[in-house]
mmCIF file of C-alpha atoms and ligand atoms in Angstrom:
data_model
loop_
_atom_site.group_PDB
_atom_site.id
_atom_site.type_symbol
_atom_site.label_atom_id
_atom_site.label_comp_id
_atom_site.label_asym_id
_atom_site.label_seq_id
_atom_site.Cartn_x
_atom_site.Cartn_y
_atom_site.Cartn_z
ATOM 1 C CA MET A 1 -11.527 35.911 0.516
ATOM 2 C CA ASN A 2 -8.560 38.494 0.817
ATOM 3 C CA ASP A 3 -6.400 39.932 -1.890
ATOM 4 C CA ASP A 4 -3.657 37.294 -1.248
ATOM 5 C CA PRO A 5 -4.142 34.722 -3.941
ATOM 6 C CA PHE A 6 -2.561 32.055 -1.646
ATOM 7 C CA ALA A 7 -4.690 28.995 -1.701
ATOM 8 C CA ALA A 8 -7.715 30.823 -3.018
ATOM 9 C CA ASP A 9 -9.412 27.803 -4.449
ATOM 10 C CA VAL A 10 -8.768 25.429 -1.840
ATOM 11 C CA THR A 11 -11.486 23.032 -0.502
ATOM 12 C CA VAL A 12 -9.357 20.309 0.964
ATOM 13 C CA ILE A 13 -6.924 20.686 3.678
ATOM 14 C CA GLY A 14 -4.416 17.820 4.055
ATOM 15 C CA PHE A 15 -2.678 17.262 7.376
ATOM 16 C CA ASP A 16 0.435 15.378 8.266
ATOM 17 C CA GLY A 17 0.362 13.550 11.635
ATOM 18 C CA ASP A 18 3.653 13.062 13.037
ATOM 19 C CA ASP A 19 5.335 16.330 14.390
ATOM 20 C CA THR A 20 2.376 18.191 12.784
ATOM 21 C CA LEU A 21 -0.686 17.262 14.791
ATOM 22 C CA TRP A 22 1.089 15.319 17.426
ATOM 23 C CA HIS A 23 4.678 14.960 19.087
ATOM 24 C CA SER A 24 6.683 11.995 17.398
ATOM 25 C CA GLU A 25 10.375 12.905 16.795
ATOM 26 C CA ASP A 26 11.141 14.041 20.353
ATOM 27 C CA LYS A 27 10.962 10.256 21.453
ATOM 28 C CA PHE A 28 13.136 9.307 18.628
ATOM 29 C CA ALA A 29 15.683 11.889 19.719
ATOM 30 C CA SER A 30 15.813 10.560 23.229
ATOM 31 C CA ALA A 31 16.070 7.035 22.017
ATOM 32 C CA GLN A 32 18.871 7.810 19.898
ATOM 33 C CA GLU A 33 20.551 9.670 22.762
ATOM 34 C CA TRP A 34 20.376 6.663 24.799
ATOM 35 C CA LEU A 35 21.772 4.415 22.179
ATOM 36 C CA VAL A 36 24.649 6.959 21.784
ATOM 37 C CA ASP A 37 25.352 6.707 25.525
ATOM 38 C CA LEU A 38 25.268 2.878 25.390
ATOM 39 C CA LEU A 39 27.840 2.875 22.547
ATOM 40 C CA ALA A 40 29.996 5.559 24.085
ATOM 41 C CA ALA A 41 32.904 3.064 24.773
ATOM 42 C CA TYR A 42 32.975 2.010 21.151
ATOM 43 C CA ALA A 43 32.293 5.174 18.957
ATOM 44 C CA THR A 44 31.718 8.939 19.331
ATOM 45 C CA ASP A 45 28.360 10.462 19.321
ATOM 46 C CA ALA A 46 28.451 11.467 15.895
ATOM 47 C CA ASP A 47 29.797 8.038 14.553
ATOM 48 C CA ALA A 48 27.147 6.173 16.314
ATOM 49 C CA LEU A 49 24.392 8.212 14.898
ATOM 50 C CA ALA A 50 26.085 8.058 11.388
ATOM 51 C CA ARG A 51 25.987 4.286 11.726
ATOM 52 C CA LEU A 52 22.531 4.151 12.849
ATOM 53 C CA GLN A 53 21.306 6.386 9.948
ATOM 54 C CA GLN A 54 23.389 4.177 7.678
ATOM 55 C CA ILE A 55 21.611 1.051 8.846
ATOM 56 C CA GLU A 56 18.226 2.671 8.738
ATOM 57 C CA THR A 57 18.765 3.667 4.976
ATOM 58 C CA ARG A 58 20.133 0.152 4.181
ATOM 59 C CA ASN A 59 17.025 -1.435 5.776
ATOM 60 C CA ARG A 60 14.327 1.204 4.659
ATOM 61 C CA GLU A 61 12.879 -0.806 1.540
ATOM 62 C CA LEU A 62 12.372 -3.851 4.059
ATOM 63 C CA TYR A 63 11.236 -1.925 7.084
ATOM 64 C CA GLY A 64 9.675 1.111 5.984
ATOM 65 C CA TYR A 65 9.351 4.086 8.217
ATOM 66 C CA GLY A 66 8.142 3.712 11.902
ATOM 67 C CA ILE A 67 9.048 2.646 15.363
ATOM 68 C CA LYS A 68 9.334 -1.123 14.787
ATOM 69 C CA GLY A 69 11.962 -0.714 12.010
ATOM 70 C CA PHE A 70 13.766 1.941 14.062
ATOM 71 C CA THR A 71 13.941 -0.474 17.087
ATOM 72 C CA LEU A 72 15.555 -3.248 14.930
ATOM 73 C CA CYS A 73 17.975 -0.625 13.485
ATOM 74 C CA MET A 74 19.022 0.535 16.924
ATOM 75 C CA ILE A 75 19.818 -2.985 17.862
ATOM 76 C CA GLU A 76 21.773 -3.836 14.622
ATOM 77 C CA THR A 77 23.634 -0.637 15.332
ATOM 78 C CA ALA A 78 24.475 -1.659 18.817
ATOM 79 C CA ILE A 79 25.668 -5.061 17.708
ATOM 80 C CA GLU A 80 27.640 -3.706 14.830
ATOM 81 C CA VAL A 81 29.315 -0.646 16.594
ATOM 82 C CA SER A 82 30.248 -2.841 19.580
ATOM 83 C CA LYS A 83 31.372 -5.676 17.259
ATOM 84 C CA GLY A 84 29.070 -8.077 19.043
ATOM 85 C CA ASP A 85 29.817 -7.083 22.500
ATOM 86 C CA VAL A 86 26.545 -5.259 23.555
ATOM 87 C CA ALA A 87 24.928 -7.131 26.546
ATOM 88 C CA VAL A 88 21.677 -8.842 25.952
ATOM 89 C CA SER A 89 20.149 -6.654 28.893
ATOM 90 C CA ASP A 90 21.010 -3.625 26.807
ATOM 91 C CA VAL A 91 19.392 -5.277 23.779
ATOM 92 C CA GLU A 92 16.362 -5.873 26.247
ATOM 93 C CA ARG A 93 16.286 -2.277 27.001
ATOM 94 C CA LEU A 94 16.307 -1.202 23.505
ATOM 95 C CA LEU A 95 13.332 -3.427 22.778
ATOM 96 C CA ALA A 96 11.513 -1.953 25.795
ATOM 97 C CA THR A 97 12.304 1.619 24.476
ATOM 98 C CA GLY A 98 10.669 0.671 21.221
ATOM 99 C CA ARG A 99 7.485 -0.859 23.086
ATOM 100 C CA GLU A 100 7.465 2.538 25.085
ATOM 101 C CA MET A 101 7.465 4.580 21.988
ATOM 102 C CA LEU A 102 4.652 2.455 20.585
ATOM 103 C CA ALA A 103 2.549 2.775 23.508
ATOM 104 C CA ARG A 104 3.270 6.505 24.396
ATOM 105 C CA PRO A 105 -0.034 8.583 24.762
ATOM 106 C CA VAL A 106 -0.791 10.842 21.664
ATOM 107 C CA GLU A 107 0.128 14.344 22.655
ATOM 108 C CA LEU A 108 -1.444 16.844 20.366
ATOM 109 C CA LEU A 109 0.586 20.102 19.413
ATOM 110 C CA ALA A 110 -0.363 23.426 20.429
ATOM 111 C CA GLY A 111 -3.435 24.739 18.811
ATOM 112 C CA VAL A 112 -4.496 21.486 17.082
ATOM 113 C CA ALA A 113 -7.451 20.673 19.341
ATOM 114 C CA GLU A 114 -8.847 24.138 18.878
ATOM 115 C CA THR A 115 -8.157 24.746 15.089
ATOM 116 C CA LEU A 116 -9.014 21.615 13.352
ATOM 117 C CA PRO A 117 -12.897 21.682 14.373
ATOM 118 C CA LEU A 118 -12.928 25.195 13.168
ATOM 119 C CA LEU A 119 -11.455 24.205 9.691
ATOM 120 C CA ALA A 120 -13.727 21.044 9.477
ATOM 121 C CA ASP A 121 -16.585 23.480 9.470
ATOM 122 C CA SER A 122 -15.595 25.002 6.124
ATOM 123 C CA TYR A 123 -13.241 22.436 4.476
ATOM 124 C CA ARG A 124 -12.895 18.841 3.779
ATOM 125 C CA LEU A 125 -10.135 17.371 5.891
ATOM 126 C CA ALA A 126 -7.535 14.644 5.006
ATOM 127 C CA LEU A 127 -4.966 12.995 7.056
ATOM 128 C CA VAL A 128 -2.012 11.962 4.773
ATOM 129 C CA THR A 129 0.597 10.481 6.912
ATOM 130 C CA LYS A 130 3.483 7.934 6.397
ATOM 131 C CA GLY A 131 4.881 5.143 8.373
ATOM 132 C CA ASP A 132 3.974 2.000 10.003
ATOM 133 C CA LEU A 133 0.114 1.180 9.513
ATOM 134 C CA VAL A 134 -0.738 -0.345 12.703
ATOM 135 C CA ASN A 135 0.987 2.451 14.848
ATOM 136 C CA GLN A 136 -0.408 5.141 12.755
ATOM 137 C CA GLU A 137 -3.807 3.730 12.925
ATOM 138 C CA SER A 138 -3.480 3.498 16.607
ATOM 139 C CA LYS A 139 -2.384 7.013 16.963
ATOM 140 C CA ILE A 140 -5.142 8.482 14.765
ATOM 141 C CA ALA A 141 -7.719 6.505 16.915
ATOM 142 C CA ARG A 142 -6.286 7.690 20.112
ATOM 143 C CA SER A 143 -5.966 11.242 18.889
ATOM 144 C CA GLY A 144 -9.510 12.037 19.266
ATOM 145 C CA LEU A 145 -9.380 13.656 15.885
ATOM 146 C CA ALA A 146 -10.403 10.820 13.622
ATOM 147 C CA GLY A 147 -13.935 12.008 13.170
ATOM 148 C CA LEU A 148 -12.764 15.461 11.602
ATOM 149 C CA PHE A 149 -11.125 13.814 8.632
ATOM 150 C CA GLU A 150 -13.018 12.722 5.484
ATOM 151 C CA THR A 151 -10.362 10.497 4.530
ATOM 152 C CA VAL A 152 -7.159 8.899 6.202
ATOM 153 C CA THR A 153 -4.297 7.931 3.882
ATOM 154 C CA ILE A 154 -1.311 6.131 5.313
ATOM 155 C CA LEU A 155 1.528 6.174 2.774
ATOM 156 C CA SER A 156 4.951 4.374 2.578
ATOM 157 C CA GLU A 157 6.431 7.522 1.166
ATOM 158 C CA LYS A 158 4.805 10.747 0.020
ATOM 159 C CA THR A 159 5.600 11.508 -3.538
ATOM 160 C CA SER A 160 4.015 13.775 -6.071
ATOM 161 C CA ASP A 161 2.503 10.665 -7.538
ATOM 162 C CA SER A 162 0.766 9.769 -4.318
ATOM 163 C CA TYR A 163 -0.596 13.231 -3.825
ATOM 164 C CA LEU A 164 -1.934 13.260 -7.456
ATOM 165 C CA GLU A 165 -3.607 9.901 -6.608
ATOM 166 C CA LEU A 166 -5.267 11.503 -3.727
ATOM 167 C CA PHE A 167 -6.439 14.374 -5.597
ATOM 168 C CA ARG A 168 -8.045 11.859 -8.081
ATOM 169 C CA ARG A 169 -9.709 9.923 -5.275
ATOM 170 C CA LEU A 170 -11.028 13.101 -3.730
ATOM 171 C CA LYS A 171 -12.208 14.346 -7.117
ATOM 172 C CA ILE A 172 -10.264 17.680 -6.900
ATOM 173 C CA GLU A 173 -7.835 19.620 -8.891
ATOM 174 C CA PRO A 174 -4.326 20.298 -7.376
ATOM 175 C CA GLU A 175 -5.225 23.898 -6.768
ATOM 176 C CA GLN A 176 -7.957 22.820 -4.483
ATOM 177 C CA PHE A 177 -5.607 21.262 -2.098
ATOM 178 C CA VAL A 178 -3.259 22.655 0.511
ATOM 179 C CA MET A 179 -1.009 20.221 2.570
ATOM 180 C CA VAL A 180 -0.116 21.245 6.008
ATOM 181 C CA GLY A 181 2.920 19.571 7.507
ATOM 182 C CA ASN A 182 6.419 19.896 9.102
ATOM 183 C CA SER A 183 8.471 18.151 6.619
ATOM 184 C CA GLU A 184 9.755 19.978 3.416
ATOM 185 C CA ALA A 185 10.797 16.548 1.805
ATOM 186 C CA SER A 186 7.428 14.897 2.538
ATOM 187 C CA ASP A 187 4.600 17.568 2.898
ATOM 188 C CA VAL A 188 6.004 20.690 1.043
ATOM 189 C CA TRP A 189 7.931 19.808 -2.341
ATOM 190 C CA PRO A 190 6.019 16.842 -3.675
ATOM 191 C CA VAL A 191 2.743 18.943 -3.226
ATOM 192 C CA ILE A 192 4.215 21.953 -4.890
ATOM 193 C CA ALA A 193 5.437 19.745 -7.792
ATOM 194 C CA ALA A 194 1.860 18.252 -8.116
ATOM 195 C CA GLN A 195 0.489 21.902 -8.407
ATOM 196 C CA GLY A 196 -1.004 22.105 -4.931
ATOM 197 C CA TRP A 197 -0.195 24.460 -1.996
ATOM 198 C CA ALA A 198 1.710 23.732 1.037
ATOM 199 C CA VAL A 199 1.844 25.245 4.591
ATOM 200 C CA LEU A 200 5.101 24.462 6.521
ATOM 201 C CA VAL A 201 4.679 24.242 10.422
ATOM 202 C CA PRO A 202 8.371 23.566 11.541
ATOM 203 C CA TYR A 203 8.812 21.233 14.446
ATOM 204 C CA PRO A 204 11.760 21.972 16.740
ATOM 205 C CA LEU A 205 13.385 18.477 15.809
ATOM 206 C CA THR A 206 13.600 17.096 12.290
ATOM 207 C CA SER A 207 14.030 13.605 11.627
ATOM 208 C CA MET A 208 17.478 12.432 10.143
ATOM 209 C CA HIS A 209 15.497 11.148 7.181
ATOM 210 C CA GLU A 210 13.853 14.301 6.493
ATOM 211 C CA THR A 211 16.855 16.762 6.855
ATOM 212 C CA GLY A 212 18.899 17.968 3.818
ATOM 213 C CA PHE A 213 16.120 18.729 1.627
ATOM 214 C CA SER A 214 15.763 22.462 2.597
ATOM 215 C CA ARG A 215 15.308 24.721 -0.396
ATOM 216 C CA ASP A 216 14.323 28.481 -0.978
ATOM 217 C CA LEU A 217 11.148 28.920 1.121
ATOM 218 C CA SER A 218 9.944 31.823 -1.030
ATOM 219 C CA SER A 219 7.684 29.914 -3.406
ATOM 220 C CA PRO A 220 4.351 31.591 -3.851
ATOM 221 C CA ARG A 221 2.871 28.278 -3.428
ATOM 222 C CA LEU A 222 4.206 27.909 0.093
ATOM 223 C CA ARG A 223 3.783 29.579 3.520
ATOM 224 C CA THR A 224 5.504 29.074 6.784
ATOM 225 C CA VAL A 225 3.744 29.401 9.994
ATOM 226 C CA ALA A 226 4.939 28.884 13.636
ATOM 227 C CA CYS A 227 1.608 27.424 14.881
ATOM 228 C CA ILE A 228 -1.404 25.686 13.364
ATOM 229 C CA ASP A 229 -3.761 28.165 14.975
ATOM 230 C CA GLU A 230 -2.508 30.646 12.215
ATOM 231 C CA LEU A 231 -4.382 28.401 9.494
ATOM 232 C CA PRO A 232 -7.800 29.693 9.603
ATOM 233 C CA ALA A 233 -6.632 33.238 8.661
ATOM 234 C CA LEU A 234 -4.135 31.991 5.976
ATOM 235 C CA VAL A 235 -6.145 29.658 4.051
ATOM 236 C CA SER A 236 -9.335 31.790 3.435
ATOM 237 C CA GLY A 237 -10.164 30.193 0.025
ATOM 238 C CA ALA A 238 -13.153 28.827 -1.776
ATOM 239 C CA GLY A 239 -14.032 26.488 1.180
ATOM 240 C CA GLY A 240 -13.857 29.099 3.877
ATOM 241 C CA SER A 241 -15.963 32.215 4.072
HETATM 242 MG MG1 MG B 301 5.751 14.914 10.016
#
């Protein structure tokens, strides 16, 4: 243990999945670019994206997060923005884009394959992800990492209450938990509000739904790292040695 009290009592490390362990948002971004190009005759890029975001927000309660809902929202946006003019062949391409996103191979981010087994030697690891259940389960299975996690939790939203429920299930106190993720809104602030610790690993792209939450990052309960391979040195708490 070093002199820095950060995460000193941690025994469980929680990991987000999308854009923390594996790439995800890059494919949403390229699908959005294609949608914007498709609608160029009807709306500016910014307007088309704003409409997509409005439609996703409107449908969130029914669809939740994930690629299937996103695909339906792209189609709805294309119909609305084109005022019903969009070609059936383009709707077919949007559907195909969604299927390709669902079937894409899981590409781990740099440092993940080396660092997680190291941490699993000293800590209990928990995967805490959100989104579509079938797709998340499939990605976890294909990631090759499933065996490293004591528990896998797939949530519809990551709130302080859902983290507190996880602490109860794992029979730990909040200060024994550090969450590692790319999203301030999902992986940082709800955990800190629940009295846990957080490590932010920013991804170059941030989902439209996760932006606008940025706060002062100088919280004593938060560290920001560029790569997940910095974790073993950072988290040298009770679980490590
Ligand atoms: Mg994420």
